[in-house]
Amino acid sequence: MNTTRIADLRQTAGWTQERLATESGVGLRTIQRLEAGNEASLETLSLVADALRVSVSELFTSIDDEDFGTRVEALESRTTEQQSARDRTVAAWRWLYVGIGVVLTVLSFTMGASGLVLFLVYWTGGLLIFIALGRLFLEPRLGARYPLSRSKRNLREQRRAPLDKMTADVERVS
């Protein structure tokens, strides 16, 4: 029998079962079943772990089923590998933007006044285009290629969401 810590982790976060269901994107009945010790798919456990900001293995005090333990370890290994690959790809895109910018900057110094325009257009307009391409083109493709990974923006939003909720709760009480 695999013993879960989901109820303890949820209560430590100050969340109700309903809040955990909402944050993880699974049904309330699923959360109730998980807390009662019933089995769930690794995908469901991964969603709950992401919401609680822990690894899947941290959802359990013990994993007695050796096959299940091996699958959990494999999932965490794949998640780490996919996140690293995603981060390397995003870093490569950033270095591409900077590299082109350095070349254009050097070139702009040889062009006089029109070079200044080129310099300013690339570093301001190019940045906006780069951000748009990242959100519209790169992130969806990386999400499809590395489904276990998260964009830096999504990770920041996920970390910020509980703080925003606590701030809203404090303001509502005041």
mmCIF file with all atom_site columns, C-alpha atoms in Angstrom:
data_model
loop_
_atom_site.group_PDB
_atom_site.id
_atom_site.type_symbol
_atom_site.label_atom_id
_atom_site.label_alt_id
_atom_site.label_comp_id
_atom_site.label_asym_id
_atom_site.label_entity_id
_atom_site.label_seq_id
_atom_site.pdbx_PDB_ins_code
_atom_site.Cartn_x
_atom_site.Cartn_y
_atom_site.Cartn_z
_atom_site.occupancy
_atom_site.B_iso_or_equiv
_atom_site.pdbx_formal_charge
_atom_site.auth_seq_id
_atom_site.auth_comp_id
_atom_site.auth_asym_id
_atom_site.auth_atom_id
_atom_site.pdbx_PDB_model_num
ATOM 1   C CA . MET A 1 1   ? 0.000   0.000  0.000   1.00 0.00 ? 1   MET A CA 1
ATOM 2   C CA . ASN A 1 2   ? 1.368   3.379  -1.008  1.00 0.00 ? 2   ASN A CA 1
ATOM 3   C CA . THR A 1 3   ? 0.785   5.929  1.766   1.00 0.00 ? 3   THR A CA 1
ATOM 4   C CA . THR A 1 4   ? 0.162   9.485  0.560   1.00 0.00 ? 4   THR A CA 1
ATOM 5   C CA . ARG A 1 5   ? 0.949   12.820 2.185   1.00 0.00 ? 5   ARG A CA 1
ATOM 6   C CA . ILE A 1 6   ? -1.458  14.757 -0.022  1.00 0.00 ? 6   ILE A CA 1
ATOM 7   C CA . ALA A 1 7   ? -3.802  15.774 2.807   1.00 0.00 ? 7   ALA A CA 1
ATOM 8   C CA . ASP A 1 8   ? -0.870  16.948 4.947   1.00 0.00 ? 8   ASP A CA 1
ATOM 9   C CA . LEU A 1 9   ? 0.693   18.900 2.061   1.00 0.00 ? 9   LEU A CA 1
ATOM 10  C CA . ARG A 1 10  ? -2.664  20.443 1.197   1.00 0.00 ? 10  ARG A CA 1
ATOM 11  C CA . GLN A 1 11  ? -3.312  21.479 4.803   1.00 0.00 ? 11  GLN A CA 1
ATOM 12  C CA . THR A 1 12  ? 0.216   22.875 5.133   1.00 0.00 ? 12  THR A CA 1
ATOM 13  C CA . ALA A 1 13  ? -0.525  25.056 2.098   1.00 0.00 ? 13  ALA A CA 1
ATOM 14  C CA . GLY A 1 14  ? -3.752  26.134 3.831   1.00 0.00 ? 14  GLY A CA 1
ATOM 15  C CA . TRP A 1 15  ? -5.882  24.779 0.993   1.00 0.00 ? 15  TRP A CA 1
ATOM 16  C CA . THR A 1 16  ? -9.219  23.041 1.020   1.00 0.00 ? 16  THR A CA 1
ATOM 17  C CA . GLN A 1 17  ? -9.787  19.983 -1.126  1.00 0.00 ? 17  GLN A CA 1
ATOM 18  C CA . GLU A 1 18  ? -11.751 22.197 -3.499  1.00 0.00 ? 18  GLU A CA 1
ATOM 19  C CA . ARG A 1 19  ? -8.821  24.602 -3.865  1.00 0.00 ? 19  ARG A CA 1
ATOM 20  C CA . LEU A 1 20  ? -6.396  21.743 -4.560  1.00 0.00 ? 20  LEU A CA 1
ATOM 21  C CA . ALA A 1 21  ? -8.787  20.365 -7.167  1.00 0.00 ? 21  ALA A CA 1
ATOM 22  C CA . THR A 1 22  ? -8.993  23.778 -8.840  1.00 0.00 ? 22  THR A CA 1
ATOM 23  C CA . GLU A 1 23  ? -5.247  24.457 -8.705  1.00 0.00 ? 23  GLU A CA 1
ATOM 24  C CA . SER A 1 24  ? -4.340  21.005 -10.050 1.00 0.00 ? 24  SER A CA 1
ATOM 25  C CA . GLY A 1 25  ? -7.088  20.788 -12.651 1.00 0.00 ? 25  GLY A CA 1
ATOM 26  C CA . VAL A 1 26  ? -8.500  17.489 -11.388 1.00 0.00 ? 26  VAL A CA 1
ATOM 27  C CA . GLY A 1 27  ? -11.903 16.784 -9.909  1.00 0.00 ? 27  GLY A CA 1
ATOM 28  C CA . LEU A 1 28  ? -12.785 17.183 -6.250  1.00 0.00 ? 28  LEU A CA 1
ATOM 29  C CA . ARG A 1 29  ? -13.774 13.508 -6.076  1.00 0.00 ? 29  ARG A CA 1
ATOM 30  C CA . THR A 1 30  ? -10.308 12.584 -7.401  1.00 0.00 ? 30  THR A CA 1
ATOM 31  C CA . ILE A 1 31  ? -8.650  14.569 -4.595  1.00 0.00 ? 31  ILE A CA 1
ATOM 32  C CA . GLN A 1 32  ? -10.897 12.854 -2.055  1.00 0.00 ? 32  GLN A CA 1
ATOM 33  C CA . ARG A 1 33  ? -9.982  9.431  -3.470  1.00 0.00 ? 33  ARG A CA 1
ATOM 34  C CA . LEU A 1 34  ? -6.270  10.248 -3.459  1.00 0.00 ? 34  LEU A CA 1
ATOM 35  C CA . GLU A 1 35  ? -6.401  11.397 0.149   1.00 0.00 ? 35  GLU A CA 1
ATOM 36  C CA . ALA A 1 36  ? -8.251  8.189  1.039   1.00 0.00 ? 36  ALA A CA 1
ATOM 37  C CA . GLY A 1 37  ? -5.335  6.193  -0.401  1.00 0.00 ? 37  GLY A CA 1
ATOM 38  C CA . ASN A 1 38  ? -6.863  5.093  -3.701  1.00 0.00 ? 38  ASN A CA 1
ATOM 39  C CA . GLU A 1 39  ? -4.703  4.601  -6.787  1.00 0.00 ? 39  GLU A CA 1
ATOM 40  C CA . ALA A 1 40  ? -4.355  7.235  -9.509  1.00 0.00 ? 40  ALA A CA 1
ATOM 41  C CA . SER A 1 41  ? -2.552  7.624  -12.788 1.00 0.00 ? 41  SER A CA 1
ATOM 42  C CA . LEU A 1 42  ? 0.895   9.181  -12.862 1.00 0.00 ? 42  LEU A CA 1
ATOM 43  C CA . GLU A 1 43  ? -0.563  12.026 -14.933 1.00 0.00 ? 43  GLU A CA 1
ATOM 44  C CA . THR A 1 44  ? -3.075  12.843 -12.192 1.00 0.00 ? 44  THR A CA 1
ATOM 45  C CA . LEU A 1 45  ? -0.399  12.585 -9.511  1.00 0.00 ? 45  LEU A CA 1
ATOM 46  C CA . SER A 1 46  ? 1.840   14.837 -11.566 1.00 0.00 ? 46  SER A CA 1
ATOM 47  C CA . LEU A 1 47  ? -0.887  17.498 -11.776 1.00 0.00 ? 47  LEU A CA 1
ATOM 48  C CA . VAL A 1 48  ? -1.450  17.359 -8.016  1.00 0.00 ? 48  VAL A CA 1
ATOM 49  C CA . ALA A 1 49  ? 2.303   17.467 -7.329  1.00 0.00 ? 49  ALA A CA 1
ATOM 50  C CA . ASP A 1 50  ? 2.712   20.495 -9.622  1.00 0.00 ? 50  ASP A CA 1
ATOM 51  C CA . ALA A 1 51  ? -0.081  22.322 -7.810  1.00 0.00 ? 51  ALA A CA 1
ATOM 52  C CA . LEU A 1 52  ? 1.513   21.583 -4.432  1.00 0.00 ? 52  LEU A CA 1
ATOM 53  C CA . ARG A 1 53  ? 4.974   22.393 -5.851  1.00 0.00 ? 53  ARG A CA 1
ATOM 54  C CA . VAL A 1 54  ? 6.517   19.067 -4.886  1.00 0.00 ? 54  VAL A CA 1
ATOM 55  C CA . SER A 1 55  ? 7.786   16.093 -6.853  1.00 0.00 ? 55  SER A CA 1
ATOM 56  C CA . VAL A 1 56  ? 5.503   13.109 -7.376  1.00 0.00 ? 56  VAL A CA 1
ATOM 57  C CA . SER A 1 57  ? 7.589   11.000 -4.995  1.00 0.00 ? 57  SER A CA 1
ATOM 58  C CA . GLU A 1 58  ? 7.116   13.645 -2.272  1.00 0.00 ? 58  GLU A CA 1
ATOM 59  C CA . LEU A 1 59  ? 3.362   12.969 -2.382  1.00 0.00 ? 59  LEU A CA 1
ATOM 60  C CA . PHE A 1 60  ? 4.064   9.655  -0.629  1.00 0.00 ? 60  PHE A CA 1
ATOM 61  C CA . THR A 1 61  ? 5.436   8.754  2.788   1.00 0.00 ? 61  THR A CA 1
ATOM 62  C CA . SER A 1 62  ? 6.240   5.322  1.365   1.00 0.00 ? 62  SER A CA 1
ATOM 63  C CA . ILE A 1 63  ? 5.903   3.544  -1.945  1.00 0.00 ? 63  ILE A CA 1
ATOM 64  C CA . ASP A 1 64  ? 5.565   -0.166 -1.300  1.00 0.00 ? 64  ASP A CA 1
ATOM 65  C CA . ASP A 1 65  ? 4.816   -1.247 -4.863  1.00 0.00 ? 65  ASP A CA 1
ATOM 66  C CA . GLU A 1 66  ? 8.222   -1.633 -6.520  1.00 0.00 ? 66  GLU A CA 1
ATOM 67  C CA . ASP A 1 67  ? 6.790   -1.334 -10.034 1.00 0.00 ? 67  ASP A CA 1
ATOM 68  C CA . PHE A 1 68  ? 4.955   1.879  -9.128  1.00 0.00 ? 68  PHE A CA 1
ATOM 69  C CA . GLY A 1 69  ? 8.092   3.268  -7.458  1.00 0.00 ? 69  GLY A CA 1
ATOM 70  C CA . THR A 1 70  ? 10.083  2.570  -10.618 1.00 0.00 ? 70  THR A CA 1
ATOM 71  C CA . ARG A 1 71  ? 7.453   4.354  -12.733 1.00 0.00 ? 71  ARG A CA 1
ATOM 72  C CA . VAL A 1 72  ? 7.489   7.370  -10.392 1.00 0.00 ? 72  VAL A CA 1
ATOM 73  C CA . GLU A 1 73  ? 11.290  7.569  -10.597 1.00 0.00 ? 73  GLU A CA 1
ATOM 74  C CA . ALA A 1 74  ? 11.150  7.281  -14.391 1.00 0.00 ? 74  ALA A CA 1
ATOM 75  C CA . LEU A 1 75  ? 8.545   10.069 -14.550 1.00 0.00 ? 75  LEU A CA 1
ATOM 76  C CA . GLU A 1 76  ? 10.678  12.361 -12.414 1.00 0.00 ? 76  GLU A CA 1
ATOM 77  C CA . SER A 1 77  ? 13.748  11.566 -14.499 1.00 0.00 ? 77  SER A CA 1
ATOM 78  C CA . ARG A 1 78  ? 11.874  12.331 -17.738 1.00 0.00 ? 78  ARG A CA 1
ATOM 79  C CA . THR A 1 79  ? 10.517  15.547 -16.221 1.00 0.00 ? 79  THR A CA 1
ATOM 80  C CA . THR A 1 80  ? 14.020  16.700 -15.280 1.00 0.00 ? 80  THR A CA 1
ATOM 81  C CA . GLU A 1 81  ? 15.401  15.794 -18.712 1.00 0.00 ? 81  GLU A CA 1
ATOM 82  C CA . GLN A 1 82  ? 12.567  17.554 -20.539 1.00 0.00 ? 82  GLN A CA 1
ATOM 83  C CA . GLN A 1 83  ? 12.888  20.688 -18.395 1.00 0.00 ? 83  GLN A CA 1
ATOM 84  C CA . SER A 1 84  ? 16.632  20.808 -19.093 1.00 0.00 ? 84  SER A CA 1
ATOM 85  C CA . ALA A 1 85  ? 16.086  20.373 -22.842 1.00 0.00 ? 85  ALA A CA 1
ATOM 86  C CA . ARG A 1 86  ? 13.425  23.102 -22.852 1.00 0.00 ? 86  ARG A CA 1
ATOM 87  C CA . ASP A 1 87  ? 15.664  25.481 -20.894 1.00 0.00 ? 87  ASP A CA 1
ATOM 88  C CA . ARG A 1 88  ? 18.595  24.827 -23.278 1.00 0.00 ? 88  ARG A CA 1
ATOM 89  C CA . THR A 1 89  ? 16.398  25.582 -26.305 1.00 0.00 ? 89  THR A CA 1
ATOM 90  C CA . VAL A 1 90  ? 15.118  28.838 -24.816 1.00 0.00 ? 90  VAL A CA 1
ATOM 91  C CA . ALA A 1 91  ? 18.684  29.836 -23.899 1.00 0.00 ? 91  ALA A CA 1
ATOM 92  C CA . ALA A 1 92  ? 19.800  29.125 -27.479 1.00 0.00 ? 92  ALA A CA 1
ATOM 93  C CA . TRP A 1 93  ? 17.047  31.429 -28.807 1.00 0.00 ? 93  TRP A CA 1
ATOM 94  C CA . ARG A 1 94  ? 18.186  34.169 -26.425 1.00 0.00 ? 94  ARG A CA 1
ATOM 95  C CA . TRP A 1 95  ? 21.811  33.774 -27.496 1.00 0.00 ? 95  TRP A CA 1
ATOM 96  C CA . LEU A 1 96  ? 20.693  33.937 -31.125 1.00 0.00 ? 96  LEU A CA 1
ATOM 97  C CA . TYR A 1 97  ? 18.951  37.267 -30.439 1.00 0.00 ? 97  TYR A CA 1
ATOM 98  C CA . VAL A 1 98  ? 22.009  38.621 -28.601 1.00 0.00 ? 98  VAL A CA 1
ATOM 99  C CA . GLY A 1 99  ? 24.414  37.354 -31.272 1.00 0.00 ? 99  GLY A CA 1
ATOM 100 C CA . ILE A 1 100 ? 22.484  39.001 -34.080 1.00 0.00 ? 100 ILE A CA 1
ATOM 101 C CA . GLY A 1 101 ? 22.266  42.148 -31.950 1.00 0.00 ? 101 GLY A CA 1
ATOM 102 C CA . VAL A 1 102 ? 26.030  42.250 -31.430 1.00 0.00 ? 102 VAL A CA 1
ATOM 103 C CA . VAL A 1 103 ? 26.654  41.874 -35.174 1.00 0.00 ? 103 VAL A CA 1
ATOM 104 C CA . LEU A 1 104 ? 24.121  44.607 -35.996 1.00 0.00 ? 104 LEU A CA 1
ATOM 105 C CA . THR A 1 105 ? 25.560  46.863 -33.283 1.00 0.00 ? 105 THR A CA 1
ATOM 106 C CA . VAL A 1 106 ? 29.072  46.566 -34.733 1.00 0.00 ? 106 VAL A CA 1
ATOM 107 C CA . LEU A 1 107 ? 27.665  47.130 -38.206 1.00 0.00 ? 107 LEU A CA 1
ATOM 108 C CA . SER A 1 108 ? 25.660  50.167 -37.019 1.00 0.00 ? 108 SER A CA 1
ATOM 109 C CA . PHE A 1 109 ? 28.856  51.868 -35.796 1.00 0.00 ? 109 PHE A CA 1
ATOM 110 C CA . THR A 1 110 ? 30.197  51.809 -39.350 1.00 0.00 ? 110 THR A CA 1
ATOM 111 C CA . MET A 1 111 ? 27.029  53.307 -40.849 1.00 0.00 ? 111 MET A CA 1
ATOM 112 C CA . GLY A 1 112 ? 26.905  56.718 -39.158 1.00 0.00 ? 112 GLY A CA 1
ATOM 113 C CA . ALA A 1 113 ? 23.472  58.221 -38.378 1.00 0.00 ? 113 ALA A CA 1
ATOM 114 C CA . SER A 1 114 ? 21.495  55.480 -40.104 1.00 0.00 ? 114 SER A CA 1
ATOM 115 C CA . GLY A 1 115 ? 23.433  52.998 -37.993 1.00 0.00 ? 115 GLY A CA 1
ATOM 116 C CA . LEU A 1 116 ? 22.002  54.567 -34.857 1.00 0.00 ? 116 LEU A CA 1
ATOM 117 C CA . VAL A 1 117 ? 18.506  53.965 -36.230 1.00 0.00 ? 117 VAL A CA 1
ATOM 118 C CA . LEU A 1 118 ? 19.390  50.327 -36.981 1.00 0.00 ? 118 LEU A CA 1
ATOM 119 C CA . PHE A 1 119 ? 20.810  49.939 -33.480 1.00 0.00 ? 119 PHE A CA 1
ATOM 120 C CA . LEU A 1 120 ? 17.707  51.346 -31.777 1.00 0.00 ? 120 LEU A CA 1
ATOM 121 C CA . VAL A 1 121 ? 15.249  49.501 -34.000 1.00 0.00 ? 121 VAL A CA 1
ATOM 122 C CA . TYR A 1 122 ? 16.877  46.126 -33.416 1.00 0.00 ? 122 TYR A CA 1
ATOM 123 C CA . TRP A 1 123 ? 17.296  46.380 -29.643 1.00 0.00 ? 123 TRP A CA 1
ATOM 124 C CA . THR A 1 124 ? 13.779  47.738 -29.022 1.00 0.00 ? 124 THR A CA 1
ATOM 125 C CA . GLY A 1 125 ? 11.577  46.476 -31.844 1.00 0.00 ? 125 GLY A CA 1
ATOM 126 C CA . GLY A 1 126 ? 13.576  43.285 -32.184 1.00 0.00 ? 126 GLY A CA 1
ATOM 127 C CA . LEU A 1 127 ? 13.037  42.550 -28.502 1.00 0.00 ? 127 LEU A CA 1
ATOM 128 C CA . LEU A 1 128 ? 9.280   42.917 -28.880 1.00 0.00 ? 128 LEU A CA 1
ATOM 129 C CA . ILE A 1 129 ? 9.315   40.660 -31.939 1.00 0.00 ? 129 ILE A CA 1
ATOM 130 C CA . PHE A 1 130 ? 11.513  38.156 -30.101 1.00 0.00 ? 130 PHE A CA 1
ATOM 131 C CA . ILE A 1 131 ? 9.090   38.044 -27.152 1.00 0.00 ? 131 ILE A CA 1
ATOM 132 C CA . ALA A 1 132 ? 6.096   37.634 -29.486 1.00 0.00 ? 132 ALA A CA 1
ATOM 133 C CA . LEU A 1 133 ? 7.810   34.836 -31.426 1.00 0.00 ? 133 LEU A CA 1
ATOM 134 C CA . GLY A 1 134 ? 8.633   33.131 -28.153 1.00 0.00 ? 134 GLY A CA 1
ATOM 135 C CA . ARG A 1 135 ? 5.049   33.206 -26.920 1.00 0.00 ? 135 ARG A CA 1
ATOM 136 C CA . LEU A 1 136 ? 3.327   32.482 -30.232 1.00 0.00 ? 136 LEU A CA 1
ATOM 137 C CA . PHE A 1 137 ? 5.752   30.091 -31.879 1.00 0.00 ? 137 PHE A CA 1
ATOM 138 C CA . LEU A 1 138 ? 8.399   28.703 -29.530 1.00 0.00 ? 138 LEU A CA 1
ATOM 139 C CA . GLU A 1 139 ? 6.491   28.039 -26.288 1.00 0.00 ? 139 GLU A CA 1
ATOM 140 C CA . PRO A 1 140 ? 3.627   26.037 -27.872 1.00 0.00 ? 140 PRO A CA 1
ATOM 141 C CA . ARG A 1 141 ? 6.096   23.873 -29.773 1.00 0.00 ? 141 ARG A CA 1
ATOM 142 C CA . LEU A 1 142 ? 8.242   23.314 -26.707 1.00 0.00 ? 142 LEU A CA 1
ATOM 143 C CA . GLY A 1 143 ? 5.115   22.459 -24.717 1.00 0.00 ? 143 GLY A CA 1
ATOM 144 C CA . ALA A 1 144 ? 4.165   19.850 -27.312 1.00 0.00 ? 144 ALA A CA 1
ATOM 145 C CA . ARG A 1 145 ? 7.683   18.442 -27.572 1.00 0.00 ? 145 ARG A CA 1
ATOM 146 C CA . TYR A 1 146 ? 8.381   18.458 -23.814 1.00 0.00 ? 146 TYR A CA 1
ATOM 147 C CA . PRO A 1 147 ? 4.972   17.956 -22.148 1.00 0.00 ? 147 PRO A CA 1
ATOM 148 C CA . LEU A 1 148 ? 6.452   17.380 -18.695 1.00 0.00 ? 148 LEU A CA 1
ATOM 149 C CA . SER A 1 149 ? 8.280   20.726 -18.716 1.00 0.00 ? 149 SER A CA 1
ATOM 150 C CA . ARG A 1 150 ? 7.058   24.232 -17.926 1.00 0.00 ? 150 ARG A CA 1
ATOM 151 C CA . SER A 1 151 ? 7.994   27.620 -19.353 1.00 0.00 ? 151 SER A CA 1
ATOM 152 C CA . LYS A 1 152 ? 9.728   30.039 -17.006 1.00 0.00 ? 152 LYS A CA 1
ATOM 153 C CA . ARG A 1 153 ? 6.691   32.300 -17.247 1.00 0.00 ? 153 ARG A CA 1
ATOM 154 C CA . ASN A 1 154 ? 4.349   29.466 -16.190 1.00 0.00 ? 154 ASN A CA 1
ATOM 155 C CA . LEU A 1 155 ? 6.645   28.552 -13.301 1.00 0.00 ? 155 LEU A CA 1
ATOM 156 C CA . ARG A 1 156 ? 6.694   32.196 -12.131 1.00 0.00 ? 156 ARG A CA 1
ATOM 157 C CA . GLU A 1 157 ? 2.898   32.426 -12.375 1.00 0.00 ? 157 GLU A CA 1
ATOM 158 C CA . GLN A 1 158 ? 2.504   29.186 -10.459 1.00 0.00 ? 158 GLN A CA 1
ATOM 159 C CA . ARG A 1 159 ? 4.805   30.428 -7.679  1.00 0.00 ? 159 ARG A CA 1
ATOM 160 C CA . ARG A 1 160 ? 3.075   33.823 -7.597  1.00 0.00 ? 160 ARG A CA 1
ATOM 161 C CA . ALA A 1 161 ? -0.521  32.492 -7.571  1.00 0.00 ? 161 ALA A CA 1
ATOM 162 C CA . PRO A 1 162 ? -0.549  31.453 -3.886  1.00 0.00 ? 162 PRO A CA 1
ATOM 163 C CA . LEU A 1 163 ? 0.966   34.831 -2.927  1.00 0.00 ? 163 LEU A CA 1
ATOM 164 C CA . ASP A 1 164 ? -1.665  36.679 -4.964  1.00 0.00 ? 164 ASP A CA 1
ATOM 165 C CA . LYS A 1 165 ? -4.392  34.577 -3.331  1.00 0.00 ? 165 LYS A CA 1
ATOM 166 C CA . MET A 1 166 ? -3.029  35.258 0.174   1.00 0.00 ? 166 MET A CA 1
ATOM 167 C CA . THR A 1 167 ? -2.833  38.996 -0.583  1.00 0.00 ? 167 THR A CA 1
ATOM 168 C CA . ALA A 1 168 ? -6.437  38.973 -1.837  1.00 0.00 ? 168 ALA A CA 1
ATOM 169 C CA . ASP A 1 169 ? -7.542  37.050 1.284   1.00 0.00 ? 169 ASP A CA 1
ATOM 170 C CA . VAL A 1 170 ? -5.795  39.542 3.573   1.00 0.00 ? 170 VAL A CA 1
ATOM 171 C CA . GLU A 1 171 ? -7.333  42.507 1.724   1.00 0.00 ? 171 GLU A CA 1
ATOM 172 C CA . ARG A 1 172 ? -10.788 40.929 1.907   1.00 0.00 ? 172 ARG A CA 1
ATOM 173 C CA . VAL A 1 173 ? -10.442 40.363 5.676   1.00 0.00 ? 173 VAL A CA 1
ATOM 174 C CA . SER A 1 174 ? -9.196  43.938 6.276   1.00 0.00 ? 174 SER A CA 1
#
